[in-house]
XYZ file of C-alpha atoms in Angstrom:
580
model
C 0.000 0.000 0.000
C 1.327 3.774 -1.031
C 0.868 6.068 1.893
C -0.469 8.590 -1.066
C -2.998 6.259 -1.416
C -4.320 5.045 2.041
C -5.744 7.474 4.805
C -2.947 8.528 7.550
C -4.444 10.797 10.343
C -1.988 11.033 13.013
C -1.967 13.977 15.503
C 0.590 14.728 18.243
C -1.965 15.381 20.918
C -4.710 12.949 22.239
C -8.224 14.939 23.468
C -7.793 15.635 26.659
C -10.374 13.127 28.459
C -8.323 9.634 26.951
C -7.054 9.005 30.116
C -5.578 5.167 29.254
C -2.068 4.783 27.010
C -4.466 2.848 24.097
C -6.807 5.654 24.149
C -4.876 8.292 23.930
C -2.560 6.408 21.053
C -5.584 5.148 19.389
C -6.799 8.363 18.634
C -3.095 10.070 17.920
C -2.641 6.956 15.528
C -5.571 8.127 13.643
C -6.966 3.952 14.778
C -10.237 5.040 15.646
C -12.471 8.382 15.483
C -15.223 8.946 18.496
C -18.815 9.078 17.391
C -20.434 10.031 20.120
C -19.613 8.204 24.206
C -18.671 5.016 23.790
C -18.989 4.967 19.799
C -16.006 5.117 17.430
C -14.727 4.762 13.777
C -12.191 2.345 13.052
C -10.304 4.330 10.261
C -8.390 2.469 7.332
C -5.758 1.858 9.717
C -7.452 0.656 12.783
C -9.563 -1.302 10.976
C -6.643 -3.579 9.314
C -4.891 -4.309 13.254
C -8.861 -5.460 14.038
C -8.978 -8.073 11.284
C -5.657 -9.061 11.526
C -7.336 -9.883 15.078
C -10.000 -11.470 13.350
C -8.267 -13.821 10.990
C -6.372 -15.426 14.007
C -9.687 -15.745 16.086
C -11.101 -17.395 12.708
C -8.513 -19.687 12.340
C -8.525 -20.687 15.656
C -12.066 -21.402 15.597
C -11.977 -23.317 13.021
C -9.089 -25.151 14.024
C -11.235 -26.420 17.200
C -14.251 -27.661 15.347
C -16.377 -24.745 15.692
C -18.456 -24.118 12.681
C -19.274 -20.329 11.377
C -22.565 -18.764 11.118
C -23.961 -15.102 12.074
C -27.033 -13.877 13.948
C -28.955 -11.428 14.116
C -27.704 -8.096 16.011
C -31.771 -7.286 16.760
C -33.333 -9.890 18.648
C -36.940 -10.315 19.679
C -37.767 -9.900 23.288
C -40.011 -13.086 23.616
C -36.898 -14.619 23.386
C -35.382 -13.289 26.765
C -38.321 -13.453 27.918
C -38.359 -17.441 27.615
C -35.140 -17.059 30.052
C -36.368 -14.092 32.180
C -33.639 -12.572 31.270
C -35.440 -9.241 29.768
C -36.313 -8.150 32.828
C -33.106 -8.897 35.256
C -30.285 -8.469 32.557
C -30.365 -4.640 33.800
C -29.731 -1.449 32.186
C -26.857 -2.423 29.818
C -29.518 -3.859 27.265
C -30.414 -1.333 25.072
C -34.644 -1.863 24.390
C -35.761 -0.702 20.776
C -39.207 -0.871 19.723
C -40.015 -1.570 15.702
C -43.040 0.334 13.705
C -45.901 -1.907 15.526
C -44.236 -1.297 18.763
C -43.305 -4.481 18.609
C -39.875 -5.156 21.626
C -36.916 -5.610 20.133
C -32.907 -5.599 22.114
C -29.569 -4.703 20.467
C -27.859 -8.210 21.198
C -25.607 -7.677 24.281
C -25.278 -11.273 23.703
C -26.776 -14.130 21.868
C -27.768 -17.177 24.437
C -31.386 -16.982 23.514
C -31.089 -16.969 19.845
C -28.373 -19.425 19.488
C -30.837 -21.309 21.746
C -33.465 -21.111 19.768
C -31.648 -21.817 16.630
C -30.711 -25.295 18.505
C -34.372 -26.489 19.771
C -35.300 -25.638 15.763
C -32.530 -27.483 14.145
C -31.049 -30.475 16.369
C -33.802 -33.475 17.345
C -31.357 -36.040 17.648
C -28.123 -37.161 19.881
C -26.676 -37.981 16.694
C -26.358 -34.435 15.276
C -24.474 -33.481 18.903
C -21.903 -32.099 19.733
C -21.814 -29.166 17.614
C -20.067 -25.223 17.917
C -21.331 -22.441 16.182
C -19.723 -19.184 16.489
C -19.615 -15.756 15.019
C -17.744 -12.589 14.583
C -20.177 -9.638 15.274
C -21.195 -6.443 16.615
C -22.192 -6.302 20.158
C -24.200 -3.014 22.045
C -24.042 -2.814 25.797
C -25.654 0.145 27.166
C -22.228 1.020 29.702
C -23.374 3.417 32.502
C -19.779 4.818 31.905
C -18.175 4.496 28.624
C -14.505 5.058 28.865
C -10.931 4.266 27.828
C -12.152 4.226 24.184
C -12.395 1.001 22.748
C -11.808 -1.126 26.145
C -15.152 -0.219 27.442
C -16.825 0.813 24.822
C -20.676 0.344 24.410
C -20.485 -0.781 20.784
C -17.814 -3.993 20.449
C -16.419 -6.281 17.989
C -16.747 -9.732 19.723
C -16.458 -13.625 18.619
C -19.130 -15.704 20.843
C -19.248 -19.252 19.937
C -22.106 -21.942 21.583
C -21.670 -25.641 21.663
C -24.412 -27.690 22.269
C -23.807 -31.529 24.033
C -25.792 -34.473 24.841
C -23.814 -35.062 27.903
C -21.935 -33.178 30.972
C -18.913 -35.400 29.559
C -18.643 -34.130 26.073
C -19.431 -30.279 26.948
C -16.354 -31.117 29.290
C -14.217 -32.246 26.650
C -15.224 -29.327 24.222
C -14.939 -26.910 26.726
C -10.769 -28.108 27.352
C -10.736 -27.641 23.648
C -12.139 -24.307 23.382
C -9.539 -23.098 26.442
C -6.709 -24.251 24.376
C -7.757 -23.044 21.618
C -7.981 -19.324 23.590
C -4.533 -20.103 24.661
C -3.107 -20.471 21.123
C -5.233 -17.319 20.474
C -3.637 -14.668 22.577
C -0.231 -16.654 22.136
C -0.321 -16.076 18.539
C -1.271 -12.509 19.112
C 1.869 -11.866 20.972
C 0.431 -11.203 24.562
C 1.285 -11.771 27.983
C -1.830 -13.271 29.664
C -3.271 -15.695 32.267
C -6.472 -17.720 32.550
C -8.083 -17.245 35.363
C -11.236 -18.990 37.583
C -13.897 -17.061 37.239
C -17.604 -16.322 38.686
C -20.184 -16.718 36.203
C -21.935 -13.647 36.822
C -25.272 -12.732 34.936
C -24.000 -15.415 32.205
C -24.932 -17.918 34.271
C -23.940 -21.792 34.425
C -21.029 -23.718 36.527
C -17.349 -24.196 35.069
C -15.892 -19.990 34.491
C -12.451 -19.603 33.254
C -11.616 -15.680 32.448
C -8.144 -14.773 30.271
C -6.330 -11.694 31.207
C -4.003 -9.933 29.283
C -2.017 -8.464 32.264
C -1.483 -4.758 32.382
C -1.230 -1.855 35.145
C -4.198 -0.257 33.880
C -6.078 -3.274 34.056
C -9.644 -3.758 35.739
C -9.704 -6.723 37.233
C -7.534 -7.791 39.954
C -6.300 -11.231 39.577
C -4.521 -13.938 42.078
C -1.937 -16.370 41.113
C 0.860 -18.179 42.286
C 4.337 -17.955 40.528
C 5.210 -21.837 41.363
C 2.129 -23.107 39.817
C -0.884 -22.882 37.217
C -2.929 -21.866 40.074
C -4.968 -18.192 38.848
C -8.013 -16.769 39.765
C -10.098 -13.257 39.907
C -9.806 -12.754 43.454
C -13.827 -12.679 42.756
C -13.269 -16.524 43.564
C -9.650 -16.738 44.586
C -9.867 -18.544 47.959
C -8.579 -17.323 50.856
C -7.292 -20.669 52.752
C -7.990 -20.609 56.255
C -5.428 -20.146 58.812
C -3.393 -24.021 59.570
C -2.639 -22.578 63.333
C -5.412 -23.004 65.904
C -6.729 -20.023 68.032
C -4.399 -19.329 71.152
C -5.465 -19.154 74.376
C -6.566 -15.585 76.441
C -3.358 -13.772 77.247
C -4.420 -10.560 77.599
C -7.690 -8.679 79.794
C -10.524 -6.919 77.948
C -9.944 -3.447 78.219
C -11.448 0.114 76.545
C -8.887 1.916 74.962
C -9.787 5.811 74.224
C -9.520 6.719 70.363
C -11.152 9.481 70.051
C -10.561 10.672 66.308
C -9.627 6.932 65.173
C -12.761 5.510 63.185
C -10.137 3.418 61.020
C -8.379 0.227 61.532
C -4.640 1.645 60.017
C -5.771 4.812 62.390
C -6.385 2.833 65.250
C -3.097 0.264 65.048
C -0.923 3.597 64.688
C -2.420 5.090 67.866
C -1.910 1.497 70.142
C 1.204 0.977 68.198
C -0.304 -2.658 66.864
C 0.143 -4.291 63.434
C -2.880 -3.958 61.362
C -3.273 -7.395 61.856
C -4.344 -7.398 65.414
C -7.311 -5.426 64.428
C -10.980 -6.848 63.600
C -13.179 -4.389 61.826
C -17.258 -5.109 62.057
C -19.384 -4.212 58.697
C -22.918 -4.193 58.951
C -25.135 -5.117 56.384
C -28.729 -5.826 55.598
C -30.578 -9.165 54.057
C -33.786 -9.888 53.266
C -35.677 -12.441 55.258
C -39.241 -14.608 55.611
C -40.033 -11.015 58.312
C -37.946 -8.275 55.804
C -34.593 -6.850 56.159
C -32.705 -8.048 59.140
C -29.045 -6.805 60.201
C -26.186 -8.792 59.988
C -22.190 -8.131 61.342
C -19.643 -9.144 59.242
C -16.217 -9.697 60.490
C -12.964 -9.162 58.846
C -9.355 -8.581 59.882
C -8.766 -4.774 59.682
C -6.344 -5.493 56.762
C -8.987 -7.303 54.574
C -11.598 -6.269 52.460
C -15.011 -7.455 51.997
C -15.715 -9.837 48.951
C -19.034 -9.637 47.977
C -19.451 -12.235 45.689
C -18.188 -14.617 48.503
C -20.673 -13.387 50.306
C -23.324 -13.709 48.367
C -22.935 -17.287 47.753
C -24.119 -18.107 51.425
C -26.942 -19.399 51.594
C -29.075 -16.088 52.605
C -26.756 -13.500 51.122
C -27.976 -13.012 47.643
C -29.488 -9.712 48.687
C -27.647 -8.347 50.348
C -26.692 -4.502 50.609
C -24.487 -2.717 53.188
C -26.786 -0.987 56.192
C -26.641 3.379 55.972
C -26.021 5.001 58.492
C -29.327 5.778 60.102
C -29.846 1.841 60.238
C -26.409 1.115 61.477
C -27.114 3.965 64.793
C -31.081 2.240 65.191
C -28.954 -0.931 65.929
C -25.876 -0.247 67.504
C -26.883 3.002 68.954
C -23.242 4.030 67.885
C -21.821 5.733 64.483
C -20.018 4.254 62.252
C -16.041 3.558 63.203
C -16.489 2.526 66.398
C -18.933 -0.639 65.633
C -17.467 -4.316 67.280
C -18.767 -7.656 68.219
C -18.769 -7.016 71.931
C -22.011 -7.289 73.406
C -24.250 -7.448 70.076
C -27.605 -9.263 70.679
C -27.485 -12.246 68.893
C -31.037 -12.642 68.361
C -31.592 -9.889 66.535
C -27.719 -9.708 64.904
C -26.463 -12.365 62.925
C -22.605 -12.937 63.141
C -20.533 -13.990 60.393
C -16.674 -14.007 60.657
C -14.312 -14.460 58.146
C -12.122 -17.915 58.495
C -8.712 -15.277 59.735
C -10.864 -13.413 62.471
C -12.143 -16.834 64.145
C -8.508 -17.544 64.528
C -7.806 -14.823 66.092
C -7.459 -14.157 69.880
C -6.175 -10.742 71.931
C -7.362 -8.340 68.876
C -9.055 -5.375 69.183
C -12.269 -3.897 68.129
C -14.926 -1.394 67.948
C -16.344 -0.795 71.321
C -19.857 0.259 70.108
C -19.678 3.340 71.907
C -18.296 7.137 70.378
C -14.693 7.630 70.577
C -13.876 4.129 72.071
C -12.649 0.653 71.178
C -12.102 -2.673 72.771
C -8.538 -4.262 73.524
C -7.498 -7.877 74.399
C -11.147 -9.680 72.902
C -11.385 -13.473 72.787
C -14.001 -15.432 71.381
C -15.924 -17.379 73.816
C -14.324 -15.489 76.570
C -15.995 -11.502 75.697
C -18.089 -12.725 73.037
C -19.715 -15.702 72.082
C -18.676 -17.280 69.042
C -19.673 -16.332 65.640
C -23.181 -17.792 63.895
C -21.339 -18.743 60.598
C -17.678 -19.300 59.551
C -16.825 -18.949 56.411
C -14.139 -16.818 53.184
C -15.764 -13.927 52.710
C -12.430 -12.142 51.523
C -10.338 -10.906 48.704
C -7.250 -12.732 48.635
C -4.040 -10.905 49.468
C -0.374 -11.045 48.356
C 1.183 -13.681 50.474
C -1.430 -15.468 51.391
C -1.117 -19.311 50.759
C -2.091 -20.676 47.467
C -5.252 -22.681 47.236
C -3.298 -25.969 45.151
C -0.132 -25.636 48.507
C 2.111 -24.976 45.473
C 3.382 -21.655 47.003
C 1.978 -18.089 47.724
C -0.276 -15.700 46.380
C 0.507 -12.693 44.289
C -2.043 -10.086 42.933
C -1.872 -8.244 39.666
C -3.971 -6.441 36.766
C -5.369 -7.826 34.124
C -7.844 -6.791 31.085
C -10.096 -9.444 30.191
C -10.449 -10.354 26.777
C -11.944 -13.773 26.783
C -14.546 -15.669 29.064
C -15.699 -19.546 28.138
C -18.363 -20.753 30.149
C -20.016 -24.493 30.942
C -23.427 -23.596 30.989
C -24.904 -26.638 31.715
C -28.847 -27.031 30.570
C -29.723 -23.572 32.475
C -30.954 -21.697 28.917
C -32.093 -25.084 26.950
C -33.850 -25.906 29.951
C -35.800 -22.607 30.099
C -36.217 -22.506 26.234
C -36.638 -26.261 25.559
C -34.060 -27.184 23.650
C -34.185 -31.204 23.644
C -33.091 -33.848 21.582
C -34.000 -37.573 21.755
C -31.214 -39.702 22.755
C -30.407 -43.184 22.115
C -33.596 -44.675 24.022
C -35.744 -42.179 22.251
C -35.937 -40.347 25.755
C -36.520 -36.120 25.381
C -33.247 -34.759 27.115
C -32.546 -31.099 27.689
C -28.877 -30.402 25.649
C -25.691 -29.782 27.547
C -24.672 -25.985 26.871
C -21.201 -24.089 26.466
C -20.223 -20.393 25.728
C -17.315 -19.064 24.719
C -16.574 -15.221 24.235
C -13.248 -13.251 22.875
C -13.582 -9.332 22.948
C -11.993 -8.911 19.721
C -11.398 -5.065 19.690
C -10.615 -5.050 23.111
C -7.691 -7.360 22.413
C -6.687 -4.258 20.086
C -6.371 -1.900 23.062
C -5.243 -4.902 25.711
C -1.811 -5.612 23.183
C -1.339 -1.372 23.423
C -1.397 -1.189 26.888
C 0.777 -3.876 26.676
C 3.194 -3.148 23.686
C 4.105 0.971 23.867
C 6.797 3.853 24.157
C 7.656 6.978 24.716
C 6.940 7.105 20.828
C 4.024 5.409 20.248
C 3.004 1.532 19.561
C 4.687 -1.404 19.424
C 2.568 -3.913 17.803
C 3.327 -7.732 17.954
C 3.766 -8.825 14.274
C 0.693 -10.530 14.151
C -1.547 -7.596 14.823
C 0.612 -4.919 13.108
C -1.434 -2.909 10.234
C 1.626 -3.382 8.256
C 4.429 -5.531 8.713
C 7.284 -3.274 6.805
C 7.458 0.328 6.088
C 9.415 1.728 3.120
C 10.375 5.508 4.406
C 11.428 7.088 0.803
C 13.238 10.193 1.748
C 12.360 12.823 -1.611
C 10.476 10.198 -3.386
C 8.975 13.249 -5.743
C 12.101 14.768 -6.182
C 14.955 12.446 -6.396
C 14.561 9.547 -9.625
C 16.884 7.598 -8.026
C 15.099 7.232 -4.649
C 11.839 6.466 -6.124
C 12.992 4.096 -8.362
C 14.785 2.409 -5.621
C 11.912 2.663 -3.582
C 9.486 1.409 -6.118
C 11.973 -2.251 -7.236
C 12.047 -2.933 -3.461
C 8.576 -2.081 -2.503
C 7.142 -4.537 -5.589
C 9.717 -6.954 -4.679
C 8.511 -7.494 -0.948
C 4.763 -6.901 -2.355
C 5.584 -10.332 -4.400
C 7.310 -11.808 -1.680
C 3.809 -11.759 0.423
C 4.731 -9.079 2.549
C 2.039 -6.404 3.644
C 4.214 -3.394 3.335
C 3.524 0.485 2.977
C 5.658 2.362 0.885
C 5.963 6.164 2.893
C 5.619 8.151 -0.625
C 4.657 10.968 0.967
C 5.944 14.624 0.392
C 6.756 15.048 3.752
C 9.997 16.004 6.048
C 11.753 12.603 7.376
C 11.207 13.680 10.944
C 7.394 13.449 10.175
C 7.669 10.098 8.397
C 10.054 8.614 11.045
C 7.344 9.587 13.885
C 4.316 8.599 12.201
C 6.401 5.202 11.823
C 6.577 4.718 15.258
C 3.596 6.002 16.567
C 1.819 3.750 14.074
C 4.042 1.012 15.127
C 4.887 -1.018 11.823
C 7.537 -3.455 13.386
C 10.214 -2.870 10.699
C 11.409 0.018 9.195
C 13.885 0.638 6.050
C 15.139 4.447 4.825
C 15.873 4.743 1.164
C 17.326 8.117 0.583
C 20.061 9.555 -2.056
C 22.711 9.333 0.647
C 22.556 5.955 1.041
C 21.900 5.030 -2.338
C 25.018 6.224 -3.672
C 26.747 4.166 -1.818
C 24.591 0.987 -2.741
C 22.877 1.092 1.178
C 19.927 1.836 3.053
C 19.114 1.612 6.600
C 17.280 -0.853 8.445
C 15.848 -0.205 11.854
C 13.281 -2.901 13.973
C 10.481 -0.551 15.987
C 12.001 -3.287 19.211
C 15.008 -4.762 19.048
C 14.831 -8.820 18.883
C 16.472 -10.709 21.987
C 19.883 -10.473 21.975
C 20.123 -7.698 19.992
C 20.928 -3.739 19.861
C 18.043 -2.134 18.241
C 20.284 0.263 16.441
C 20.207 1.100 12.783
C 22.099 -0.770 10.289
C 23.019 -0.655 6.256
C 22.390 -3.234 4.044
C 23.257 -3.265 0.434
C 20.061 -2.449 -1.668
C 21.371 -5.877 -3.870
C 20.659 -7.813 -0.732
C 17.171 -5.505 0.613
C 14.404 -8.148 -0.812
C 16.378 -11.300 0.699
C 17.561 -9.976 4.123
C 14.216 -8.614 4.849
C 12.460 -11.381 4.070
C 14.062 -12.882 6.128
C 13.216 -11.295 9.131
C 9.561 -11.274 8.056
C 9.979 -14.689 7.821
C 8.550 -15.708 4.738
């Protein structure tokens, strides 16, 4: 491709509200164009990095077995409907009504209709297992649209659906779709982890989640370096403690803190570790006779996980009690809540596997400007009504598999596959007959990649100072010719022009820089673009028989710097570092 020819829009400022490194070199790449929130363009040059995303995901898919169709984008809502899921799927489903007012969605997703394309078109065990999947559109309603293209509310996304007649075979299909995502985001040149999961609104059992690990990321994920243990610390287990509770060693005792309503506040003022401290969160549930309050305890160096949480049996409603319910109870603000005295008829207790190991730690007095010192279970307070992890994970705790210890990171997620089980063909009835002639309900997987996403992931992952840095799989182009004077100088541009239709014939993707510009402009538009290779034809090298070759990242084991080859050699030495 000549530069003249293609569309190059690269400015050296990003708007001022990209506030992530792919936004802001999206936009100064000239990748992507914003619409309106959460709505972009992909321009000429975006759009070639998203397909070269794409044709991986394709082959990939094809590779496993899955088989290639495409739904529609507007679905019916007597289809979600079937599920329930039209009214609970929440506000990120955009609702559209046709000419007869008539309820239609903008697919978020495509359960139902894959669904309903199965009970229609499979009667039999023998036509099972199958996997469909498609490369479409996808429009969720974000409350927040941000970071362009990471969280954007319209999204390029592969979902694929396999359909089983038995837990066994969605099993086996489900090991191949994971590897399958593995060779994926290998291919693509990315650093990334799969990770257990929760199966949020999606629904079903089995939840693995693939990161591409980044700073900026999201998501918070646990894993241990000496094993293939990972996990969103969403699910990450927090083991509990292997060392019984000591024994009373100190009194109880009130301890004045009269501006400390914090744990870290309170442990500076008694000169404690943080871990000596028990912190008390109150909380509300619904029961048979309404809300009741419950006191949830944690170690003052913990935090709350509320997916945990609401996986007790009892907790799926739960909300955290305001203020004017938590002083109705406790007769106390917030800051100063504890365990202590609590009426347990009224209060449920539920401690966190650390704090019912714990002995001599110090909490909330319930009472302004005061907490309790030296508290023992069974001794002060009686013990707790359920035991159970209700935290996130920390660095250094002990890994769930006893390979090793934890340690937390970022990550973006760009792929989720899912073992669904019979939940949708169950609520849609989707059957088949089996052997016996018996009406089963079909075995269910889904599999999802965020296909532009991954664009924006590999940036966050692959940048300079200068711009991007794309992995050669992804790049728009793999080689750029930079022809110093092309319009003036005969010499370049017939250099330029052999070499260019040499490498063209060779197979290589390349754009030849044609472009009346200064070389400072075309060297920095190189970058920020991020083609991986680079070569300079100008009349100062050519009259010596040379031009200069410089990599956007130097290999392993090598300098980076720019180097002369002989033009005779150009065609061969390049293609061989293209590797074709």
């Amino acid at each position: 491709m000549r530069a003249t020819r293609f569309f190059i829009s690269t400015t050296k400022e990003a708007p001022s509200e990209a506030e992530l490194v792919s936004h802001k070199l999206m936009l100064r790449a000239g990748l992507i164009k914003r619409l309106g929130s959460g709505l972009y363009t992909w321009m000429p040059l975006g759009l070639r990095v998203l397909r070269r995303v794409e044709a991986v995901v394709r082959e990939e898919m094809n590779r496993a077995g899955a088989i290639e169709l495409l739904m529609p984008a507007v679905q019916p809502a007597e289809l979600w409907e079937e599920t329930g899921r039209w009214a609970v799927f929440g506000p990120q489903m955009l609702k559209i009504k046709d000419r007869h007012q008539r309820d239609f969605c903008f697919g978020p997703t495509h359960e139902e209709v894959i669904t309903d394309v199965a009970r229609r078109e499979i009667k039999s065990y023998r036509q099972l297992p199958v996997n469909f999947y498609q490369i479409q559109m996808k429009f969720r309603d974000e409350i927040r649209p941000r970071f362009g293209v990471m969280r954007a509310r319209e999204f390029l996304m592969k979902d694929a659906y396999s359909f089983h007649a038995s837990k066994a075979s969605l099993a086996e299909t489900y090991q191949i779709m994971y590897d399958a995502y593995t060779r994926v985001f290998s291919r693509l040149g990315l650093t990334f982890r799969a990770v257990a999961a929760d199966t949020g609104a999606i629904g079903g059992s089995a939840s693995h989640e693939f990161h591409v690990l980044a700073d900026s990321g999201e998501d918070l994920i646990a894993y241990c370096p000496d094993s293939d243990y990972a996990a969103n610390v969403e699910l990450a287990e927090a083991v509990a403690p292997a060392t019984q509770r000591t024994a009373p060693q100190e009194t109880l005792r009130e301890v004045e803190t009269p501006k400390q309503t914090t744990c870290e506040d309170v442990a500076a003022l008694l000169d404690i570790p943080l871990t000596r401290t028990v912190k008390l969160i109150a909380g509300m549930v619904k029961g048979s006779a309404g809300e009741q309050m419950v006191a949830l305890l944690l170690r003052g160096d913990h935090m709350l996980n509320e997916v945990k949480l609401g996986k007790l049996e009892g907790f799926s409603d739960f909300r955290l009690a305001n203020e004017a319910e938590i002083r109705a109870v406790f007769n106390c603000s917030p800051g100063f809540l504890g365990p202590v005295g609590l009426d347990l008829a009224k209060i449920r207790v539920i401690a966190d596997h650390t704090v019912a190991a714990m002995s001599d730690f110090v909490c909330g007095a319930n009472k302004p400007k005061y907490h309790l010192a030296g508290v023992n279970f069974g001794r002060d307070l009686q013990e707790p009504d359920v035991v159970a992890d209700i935290r996130n994970v920390a660095s250094g705790d002990p890994s769930p598999d006893g390979q090793g210890t934890l340690q937390l990171c970022r990550g973006i997620e760009v792929g989720h596959v899912f073992q669904l089980g019979s939940t949708y063909s169950q609520a849609m009835n989707a059957t088949y007959l089996d052997e016996a002639g018996k009406s089963q309900a079909m075995e269910m997987g889904c599999y999802g990649i965020g296909v532009s996403r991954i664009v924006a992931s590999a940036i966050e992952q692959h940048h300079d100072e200068k711009g991007i840095i794309w992995p050669a799989t992804m790049a728009p182009f793999w080689l750029v010719i930079v022809a110093i004077g092309y319009g003036k100088s005969e010499m370049v541009r017939q250099a330029a022009d052999t070499l260019y239709a040499e490498l063209i014939a060779a197979g290589h993707d390349v754009l030849l820089d044609d472009r009346d510009e200064r070389p400072g402009v075309m060297f920095a538009d190189a970058e920020l673009i991020g083609i991986p290779h680079r070569v300079t034809v100008g009349e100062r090298g050519l009259k010596d028989g040379v031009i200069e070759y410089q990599p956007r990242r130097a290999a392993p084991g090598q300098s980076g710097e720019a180097q002369k080859i002989t033009l005779a050699d150009a065609t061969e030495f390049l293609t061989g570092l293209l590797g074709h």
